[in-house]
Short mmCIF file of C-alpha atoms in Angstrom, two decimals:
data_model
loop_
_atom_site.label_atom_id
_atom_site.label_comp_id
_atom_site.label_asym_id
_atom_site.label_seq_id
_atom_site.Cartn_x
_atom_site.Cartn_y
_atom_site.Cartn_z
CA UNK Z 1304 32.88 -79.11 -153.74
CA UNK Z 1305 31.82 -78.10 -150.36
CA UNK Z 1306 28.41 -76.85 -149.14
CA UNK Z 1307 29.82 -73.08 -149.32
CA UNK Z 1308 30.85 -73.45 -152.84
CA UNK Z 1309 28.04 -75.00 -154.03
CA UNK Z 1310 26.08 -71.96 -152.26
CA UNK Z 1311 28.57 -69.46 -153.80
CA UNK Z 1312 28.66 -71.27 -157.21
CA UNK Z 1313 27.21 -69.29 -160.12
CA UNK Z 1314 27.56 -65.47 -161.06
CA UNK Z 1315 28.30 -63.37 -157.81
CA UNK Z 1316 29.20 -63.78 -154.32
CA UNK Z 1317 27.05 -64.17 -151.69
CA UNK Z 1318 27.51 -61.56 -149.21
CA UNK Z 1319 27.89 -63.31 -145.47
CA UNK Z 1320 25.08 -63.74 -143.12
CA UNK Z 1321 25.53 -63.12 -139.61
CA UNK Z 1322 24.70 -66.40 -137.00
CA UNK Z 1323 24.40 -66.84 -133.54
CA UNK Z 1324 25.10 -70.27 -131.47
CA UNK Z 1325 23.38 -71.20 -128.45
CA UNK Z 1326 25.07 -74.11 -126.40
CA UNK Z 1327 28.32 -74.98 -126.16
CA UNK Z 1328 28.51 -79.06 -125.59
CA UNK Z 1329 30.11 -81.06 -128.55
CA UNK Z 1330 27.24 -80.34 -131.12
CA UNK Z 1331 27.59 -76.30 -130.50
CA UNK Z 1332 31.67 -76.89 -130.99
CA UNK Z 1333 31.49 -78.61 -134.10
CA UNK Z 1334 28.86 -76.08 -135.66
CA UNK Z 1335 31.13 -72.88 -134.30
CA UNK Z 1336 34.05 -74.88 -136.52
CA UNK Z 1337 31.63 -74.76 -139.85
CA UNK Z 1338 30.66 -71.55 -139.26
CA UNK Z 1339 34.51 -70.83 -138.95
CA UNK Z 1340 34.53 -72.37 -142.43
CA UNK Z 1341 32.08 -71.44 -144.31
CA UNK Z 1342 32.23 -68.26 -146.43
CA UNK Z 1343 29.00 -66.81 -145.60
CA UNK Z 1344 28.23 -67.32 -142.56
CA UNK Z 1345 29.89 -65.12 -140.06
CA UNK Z 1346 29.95 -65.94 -136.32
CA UNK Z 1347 28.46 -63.14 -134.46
CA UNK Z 1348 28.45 -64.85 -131.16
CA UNK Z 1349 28.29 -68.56 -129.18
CA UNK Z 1350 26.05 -67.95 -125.94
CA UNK Z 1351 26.62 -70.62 -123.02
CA UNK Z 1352 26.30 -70.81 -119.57
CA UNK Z 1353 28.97 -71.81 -117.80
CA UNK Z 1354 31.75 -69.27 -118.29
CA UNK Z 1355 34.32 -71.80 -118.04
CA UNK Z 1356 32.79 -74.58 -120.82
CA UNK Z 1357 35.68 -75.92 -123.47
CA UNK Z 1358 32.92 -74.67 -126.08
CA UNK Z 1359 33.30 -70.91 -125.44
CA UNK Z 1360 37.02 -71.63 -125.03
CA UNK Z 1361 37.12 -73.37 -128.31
CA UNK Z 1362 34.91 -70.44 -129.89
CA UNK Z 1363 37.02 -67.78 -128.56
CA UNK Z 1364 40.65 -69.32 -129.84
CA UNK Z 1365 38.78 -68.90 -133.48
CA UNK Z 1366 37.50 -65.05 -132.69
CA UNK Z 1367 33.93 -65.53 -132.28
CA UNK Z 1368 32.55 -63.34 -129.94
CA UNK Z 1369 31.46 -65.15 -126.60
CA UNK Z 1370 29.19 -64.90 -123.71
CA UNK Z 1371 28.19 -67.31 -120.65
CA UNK Z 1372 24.64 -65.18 -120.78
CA UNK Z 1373 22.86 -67.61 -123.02
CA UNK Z 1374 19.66 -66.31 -124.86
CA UNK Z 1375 19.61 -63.12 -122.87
CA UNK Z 1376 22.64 -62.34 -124.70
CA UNK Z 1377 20.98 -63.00 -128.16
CA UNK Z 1378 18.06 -60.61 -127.36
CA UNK Z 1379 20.05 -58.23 -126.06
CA UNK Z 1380 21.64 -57.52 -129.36
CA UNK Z 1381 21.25 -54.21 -131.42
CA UNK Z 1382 19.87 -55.62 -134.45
CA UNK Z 1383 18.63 -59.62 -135.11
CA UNK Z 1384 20.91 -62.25 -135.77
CA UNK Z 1385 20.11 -63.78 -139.37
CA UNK Z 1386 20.55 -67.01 -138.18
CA UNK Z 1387 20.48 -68.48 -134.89
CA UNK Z 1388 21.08 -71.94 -133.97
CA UNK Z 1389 19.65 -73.57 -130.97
CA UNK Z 1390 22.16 -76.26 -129.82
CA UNK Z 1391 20.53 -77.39 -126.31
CA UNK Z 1392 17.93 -79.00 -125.68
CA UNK Z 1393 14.19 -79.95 -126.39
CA UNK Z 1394 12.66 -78.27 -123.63
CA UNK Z 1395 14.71 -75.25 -123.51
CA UNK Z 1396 14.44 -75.08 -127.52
CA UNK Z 1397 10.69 -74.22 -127.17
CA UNK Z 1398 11.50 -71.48 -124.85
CA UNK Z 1399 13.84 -69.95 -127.09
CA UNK Z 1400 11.61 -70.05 -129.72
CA UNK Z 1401 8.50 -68.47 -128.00
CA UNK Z 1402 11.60 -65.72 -127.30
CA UNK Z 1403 13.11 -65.46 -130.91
CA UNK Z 1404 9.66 -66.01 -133.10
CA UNK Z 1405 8.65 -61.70 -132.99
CA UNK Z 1406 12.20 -61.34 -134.57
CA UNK Z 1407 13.43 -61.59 -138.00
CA UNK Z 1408 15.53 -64.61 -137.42
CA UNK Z 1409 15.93 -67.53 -138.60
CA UNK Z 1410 15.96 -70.39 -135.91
CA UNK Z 1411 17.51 -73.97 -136.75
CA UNK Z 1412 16.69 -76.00 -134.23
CA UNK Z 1413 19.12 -79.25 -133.77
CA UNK Z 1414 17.15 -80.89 -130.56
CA UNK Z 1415 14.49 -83.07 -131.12
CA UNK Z 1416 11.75 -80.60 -129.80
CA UNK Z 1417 9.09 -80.87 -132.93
CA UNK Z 1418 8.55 -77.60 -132.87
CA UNK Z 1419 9.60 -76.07 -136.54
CA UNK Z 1420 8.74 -77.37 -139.92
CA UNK Z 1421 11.17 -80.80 -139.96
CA UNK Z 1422 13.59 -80.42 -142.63
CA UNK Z 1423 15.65 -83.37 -144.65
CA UNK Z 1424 17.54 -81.05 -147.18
CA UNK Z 1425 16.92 -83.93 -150.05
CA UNK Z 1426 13.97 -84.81 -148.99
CA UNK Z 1427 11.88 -81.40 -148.35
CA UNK Z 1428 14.77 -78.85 -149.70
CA UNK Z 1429 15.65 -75.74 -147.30
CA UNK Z 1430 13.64 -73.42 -147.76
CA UNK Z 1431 12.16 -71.96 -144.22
CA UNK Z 1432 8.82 -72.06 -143.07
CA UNK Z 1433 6.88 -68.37 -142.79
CA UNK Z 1434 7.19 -68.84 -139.19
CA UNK Z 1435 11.12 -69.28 -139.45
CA UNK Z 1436 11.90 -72.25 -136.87
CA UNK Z 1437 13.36 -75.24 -138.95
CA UNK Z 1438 13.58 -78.56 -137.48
CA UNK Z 1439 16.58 -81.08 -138.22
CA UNK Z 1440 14.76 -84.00 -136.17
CA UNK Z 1441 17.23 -86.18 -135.22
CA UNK Z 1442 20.40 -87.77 -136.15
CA UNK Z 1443 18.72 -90.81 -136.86
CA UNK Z 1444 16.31 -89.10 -138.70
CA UNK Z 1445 18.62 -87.34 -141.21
CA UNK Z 1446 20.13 -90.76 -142.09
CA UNK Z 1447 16.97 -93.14 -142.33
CA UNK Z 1448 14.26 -90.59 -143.62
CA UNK Z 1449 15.98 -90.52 -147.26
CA UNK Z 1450 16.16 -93.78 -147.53
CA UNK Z 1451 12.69 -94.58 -146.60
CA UNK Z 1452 11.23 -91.42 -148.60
CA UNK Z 1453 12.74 -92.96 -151.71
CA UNK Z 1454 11.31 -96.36 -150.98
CA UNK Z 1455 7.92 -94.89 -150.51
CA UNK Z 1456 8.27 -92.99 -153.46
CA UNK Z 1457 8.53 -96.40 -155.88
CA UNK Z 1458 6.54 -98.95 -153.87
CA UNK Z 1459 4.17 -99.15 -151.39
CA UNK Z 1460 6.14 -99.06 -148.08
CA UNK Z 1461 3.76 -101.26 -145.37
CA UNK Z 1462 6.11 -100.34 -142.43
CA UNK Z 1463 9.33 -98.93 -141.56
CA UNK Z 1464 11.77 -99.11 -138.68
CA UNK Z 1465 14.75 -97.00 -138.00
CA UNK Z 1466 17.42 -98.55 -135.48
CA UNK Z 1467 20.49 -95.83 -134.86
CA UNK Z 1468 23.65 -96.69 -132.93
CA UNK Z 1469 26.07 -93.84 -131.38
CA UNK Z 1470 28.80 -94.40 -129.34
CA UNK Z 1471 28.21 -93.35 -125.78
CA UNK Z 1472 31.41 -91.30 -125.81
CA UNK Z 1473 29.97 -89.03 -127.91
CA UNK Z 1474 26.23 -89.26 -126.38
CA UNK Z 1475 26.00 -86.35 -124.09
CA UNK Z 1476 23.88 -84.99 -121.32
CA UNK Z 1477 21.26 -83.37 -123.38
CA UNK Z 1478 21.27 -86.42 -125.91
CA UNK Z 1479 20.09 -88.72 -122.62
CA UNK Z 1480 18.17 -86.13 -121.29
CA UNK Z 1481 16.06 -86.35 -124.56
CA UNK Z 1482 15.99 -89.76 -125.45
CA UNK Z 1483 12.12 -89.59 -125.49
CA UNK Z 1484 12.13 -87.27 -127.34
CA UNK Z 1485 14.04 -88.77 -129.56
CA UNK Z 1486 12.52 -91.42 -130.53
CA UNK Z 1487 8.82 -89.44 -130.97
CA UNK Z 1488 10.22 -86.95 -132.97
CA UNK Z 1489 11.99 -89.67 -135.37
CA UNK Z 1490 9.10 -91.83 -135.51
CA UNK Z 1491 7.13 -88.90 -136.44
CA UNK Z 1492 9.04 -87.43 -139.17
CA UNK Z 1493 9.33 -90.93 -140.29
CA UNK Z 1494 5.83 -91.24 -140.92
CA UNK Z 1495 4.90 -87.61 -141.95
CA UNK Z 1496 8.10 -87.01 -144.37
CA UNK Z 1497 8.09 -90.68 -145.95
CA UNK Z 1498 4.18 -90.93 -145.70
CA UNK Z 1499 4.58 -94.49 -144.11
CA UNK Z 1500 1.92 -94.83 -141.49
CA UNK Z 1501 3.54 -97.80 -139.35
CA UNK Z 1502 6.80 -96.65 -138.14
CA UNK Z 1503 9.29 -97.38 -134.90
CA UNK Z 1504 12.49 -95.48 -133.92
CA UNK Z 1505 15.03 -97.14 -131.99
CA UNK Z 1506 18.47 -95.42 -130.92
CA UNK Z 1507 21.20 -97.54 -129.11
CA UNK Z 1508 24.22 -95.85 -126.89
CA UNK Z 1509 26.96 -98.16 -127.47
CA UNK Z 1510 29.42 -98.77 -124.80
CA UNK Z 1511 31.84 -100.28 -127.28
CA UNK Z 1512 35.62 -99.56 -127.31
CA UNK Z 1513 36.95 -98.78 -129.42
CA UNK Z 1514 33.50 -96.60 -130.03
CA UNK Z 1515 30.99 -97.58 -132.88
CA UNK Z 1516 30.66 -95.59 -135.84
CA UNK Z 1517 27.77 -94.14 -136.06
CA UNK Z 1518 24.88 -96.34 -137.84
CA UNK Z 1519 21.51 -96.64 -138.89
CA UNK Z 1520 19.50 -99.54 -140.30
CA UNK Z 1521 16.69 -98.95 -142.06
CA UNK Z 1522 14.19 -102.15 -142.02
CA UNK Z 1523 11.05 -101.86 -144.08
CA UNK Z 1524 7.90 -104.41 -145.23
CA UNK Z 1525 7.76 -103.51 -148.82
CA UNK Z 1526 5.70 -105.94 -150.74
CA UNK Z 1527 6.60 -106.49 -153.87
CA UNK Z 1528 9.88 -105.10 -153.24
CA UNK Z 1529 12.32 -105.64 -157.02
CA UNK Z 1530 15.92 -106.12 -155.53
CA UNK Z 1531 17.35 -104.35 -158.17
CA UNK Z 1532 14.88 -101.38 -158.19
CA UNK Z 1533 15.60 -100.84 -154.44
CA UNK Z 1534 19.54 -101.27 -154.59
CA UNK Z 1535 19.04 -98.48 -157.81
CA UNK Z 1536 16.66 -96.15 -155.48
CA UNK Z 1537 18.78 -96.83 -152.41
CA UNK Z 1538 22.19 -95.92 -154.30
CA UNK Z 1539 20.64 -92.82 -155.69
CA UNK Z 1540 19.50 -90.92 -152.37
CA UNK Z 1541 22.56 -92.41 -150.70
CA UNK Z 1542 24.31 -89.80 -153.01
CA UNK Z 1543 21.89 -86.56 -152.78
CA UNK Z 1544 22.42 -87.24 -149.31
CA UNK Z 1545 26.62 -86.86 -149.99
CA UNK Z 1546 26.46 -83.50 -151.71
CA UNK Z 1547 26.28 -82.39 -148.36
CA UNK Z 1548 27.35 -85.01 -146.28
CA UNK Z 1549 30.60 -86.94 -148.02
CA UNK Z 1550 30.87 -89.53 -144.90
CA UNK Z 1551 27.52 -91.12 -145.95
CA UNK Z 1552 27.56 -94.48 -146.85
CA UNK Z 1553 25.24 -97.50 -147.68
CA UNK Z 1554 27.32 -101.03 -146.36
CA UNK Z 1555 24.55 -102.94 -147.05
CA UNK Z 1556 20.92 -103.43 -149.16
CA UNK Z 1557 19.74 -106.65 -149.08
CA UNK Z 1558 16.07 -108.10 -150.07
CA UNK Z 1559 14.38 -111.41 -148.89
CA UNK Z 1560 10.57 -111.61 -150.39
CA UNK Z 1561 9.00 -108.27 -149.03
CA UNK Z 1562 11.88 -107.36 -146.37
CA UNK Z 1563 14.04 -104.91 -146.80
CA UNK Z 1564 17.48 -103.72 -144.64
CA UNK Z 1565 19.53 -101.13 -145.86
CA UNK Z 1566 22.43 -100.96 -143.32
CA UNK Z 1567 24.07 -97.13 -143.56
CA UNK Z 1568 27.29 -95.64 -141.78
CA UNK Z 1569 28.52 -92.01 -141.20
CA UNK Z 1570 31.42 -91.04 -140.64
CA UNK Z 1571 32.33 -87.52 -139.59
CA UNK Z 1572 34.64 -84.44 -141.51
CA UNK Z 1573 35.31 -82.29 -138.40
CA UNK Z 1574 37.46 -79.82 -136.71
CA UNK Z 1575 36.36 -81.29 -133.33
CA UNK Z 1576 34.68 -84.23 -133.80
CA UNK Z 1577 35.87 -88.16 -134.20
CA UNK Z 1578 35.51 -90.21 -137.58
CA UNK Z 1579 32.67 -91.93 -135.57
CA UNK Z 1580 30.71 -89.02 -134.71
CA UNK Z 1581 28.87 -89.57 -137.91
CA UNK Z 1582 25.58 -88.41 -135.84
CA UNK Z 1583 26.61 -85.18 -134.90
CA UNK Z 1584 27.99 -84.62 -137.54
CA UNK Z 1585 24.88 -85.16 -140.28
CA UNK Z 1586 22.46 -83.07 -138.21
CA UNK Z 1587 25.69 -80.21 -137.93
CA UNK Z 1588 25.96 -80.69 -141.83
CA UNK Z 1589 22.12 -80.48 -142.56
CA UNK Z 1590 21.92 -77.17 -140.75
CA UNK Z 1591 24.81 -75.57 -142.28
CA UNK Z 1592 23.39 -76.40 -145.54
CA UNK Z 1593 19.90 -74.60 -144.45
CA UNK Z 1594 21.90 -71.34 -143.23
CA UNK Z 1595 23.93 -71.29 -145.96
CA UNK Z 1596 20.65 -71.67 -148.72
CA UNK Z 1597 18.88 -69.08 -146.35
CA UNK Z 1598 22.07 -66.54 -147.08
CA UNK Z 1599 21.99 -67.43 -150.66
CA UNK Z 1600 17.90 -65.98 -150.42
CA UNK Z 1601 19.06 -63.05 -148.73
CA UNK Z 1602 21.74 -62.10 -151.02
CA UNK Z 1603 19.84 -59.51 -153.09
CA UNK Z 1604 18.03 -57.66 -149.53
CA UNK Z 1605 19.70 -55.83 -147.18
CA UNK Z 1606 21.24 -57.64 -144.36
CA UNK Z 1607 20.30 -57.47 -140.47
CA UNK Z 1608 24.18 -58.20 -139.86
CA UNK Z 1609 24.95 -57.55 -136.08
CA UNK Z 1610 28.00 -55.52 -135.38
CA UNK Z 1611 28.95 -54.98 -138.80
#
């Protein structure tokens, strides 16, 4: 069943919600292609900045509306889009939220800016914060926090160390841009949504060919640690995790005395994207899965719906 279905599941439909896109590298691509397929969320526009960029090209061959005015072109409109999401980068994602936050939208923010209320959809659910900015962290973060949340919640976890590797074909500018970022953001979440206090994010751009499938390894000190227990906790957030991203996969849980390594893979289900793009395409999937909950809430209101 996909996410839409499981949205749309139950007596009724859910009316669609209208979203906006800003930025049009890889990540904004492969989100305008599950908008395209999800039944209700409708794509009300993809705002870029260069006029030219395979993203708007890509948007416009599935009818979204375009525009190379970027967030200008998001305020400018009528009414406010229900959704939007913010596709750039750290730095310009705060601007666009001290723009956006007197509107009734919805911002889903998919840099790692720790601005919004950090979301893990089976970790924290989806509702939205009263302020409306959601935060998917990181790539890294959407793999290794349920892992290390369900850890936590069985034993008591004395440190924990994420260690992500994408493939540098699919590492673009803003992903280098905010490596720091990166790695405070994941660190963070890793210690405020797991409640671990000693934690360390690593992310490695991998020069392989052919390029690596995305992974993450998740190390932890666990005293105490029951191999069985963890392979049984491990196994069963490795599938929450699945109901909304299928490509999710634990290759490997091992224990020795109070270490633990649970070695994960993604791989991606994408329009645009490679199989290895398992990082875009978990932080892409976690989002869609927020909007789509969010339309779900809004069913029995009246809609803001730009242009129709």
């Amino acid at each position: 069943m996909t996410v839409a279905e499981r949205v749309t599941a139950g007596p009724g439909t859910v009316p669609p919600i209208t979203v906006a896109i800003i930025g049009t590298g890889v990540i904004g691509r492969d989100l305008v292609g599950k908008v395209h397929r999800s039944t209700v969320l409708n794509c009300g526009l993809v705002a870029g900045r260069n006029p030219e960029s395979e993203g708007l090209r890509y948007a416009a061959g599935l009818g979204c509306p375009t525009t190379a005015e970027g967030i200008d072109a998001i305020l400018a409109a009528p009414r406010p889009y229900d959704v939007v999401f913010d596709a750039t980068n750290a730095m310009s994602h705060a601007e666009h939220w001290r723009l956006l936050q007197p509107l009734d939208t919805l911002l889903i923010d998919l840099t790692p800016s720790r601005v919004g209320r950090m979301v893990v959809p089976t970790v924290t659910g989806t509702r939205p914060p009263a302020e409306r900015n959601v935060s998917l962290i990181s790539c890294g973060g959407q793999a290794s926090i349920p892992i290390a949340h369900a850890l936590a919640q069985r034993f008591e976890v004395a440190y924990v160390e994420a260690v992500s590797t994408v493939a540098g074909t699919i590492a673009g500018r803003a992903t280098r841009l905010n490596l720091d970022e990166y790695i405070a953001t994941t660190q963070h979440a890793l210690t405020a949504l797991a409640g671990v206090r000693d934690t360390k994010a690593i992310l490695n751009i991998s020069p392989a060919v052919p390029p690596a499938t995305f992974r993450t390894a998740v190390h932890a000190v666990v005293p105490g640690a029951d191999p069985e227990a963890v392979r049984t906790l491990v196994d069963d957030a490795a599938e929450r995790v699945r109901a909304h991203q299928p490509g999710y996969e634990v290759i490997a849980c091992t224990v020795t005395g109070d270490r633990v390594v649970v070695s994960l893979e993604v791989t991606a289900d994408s329009d645009v994207l490679p199989r290895y793009a398992g990082n875009l395409d978990i932080i892409n999937s976690a989002a869609i899965l927020v909007a789509e909950q969010h339309a779900a809430r809004l069913a029995p209101a009246a809609r803001t719906g730009v242009g129709g």
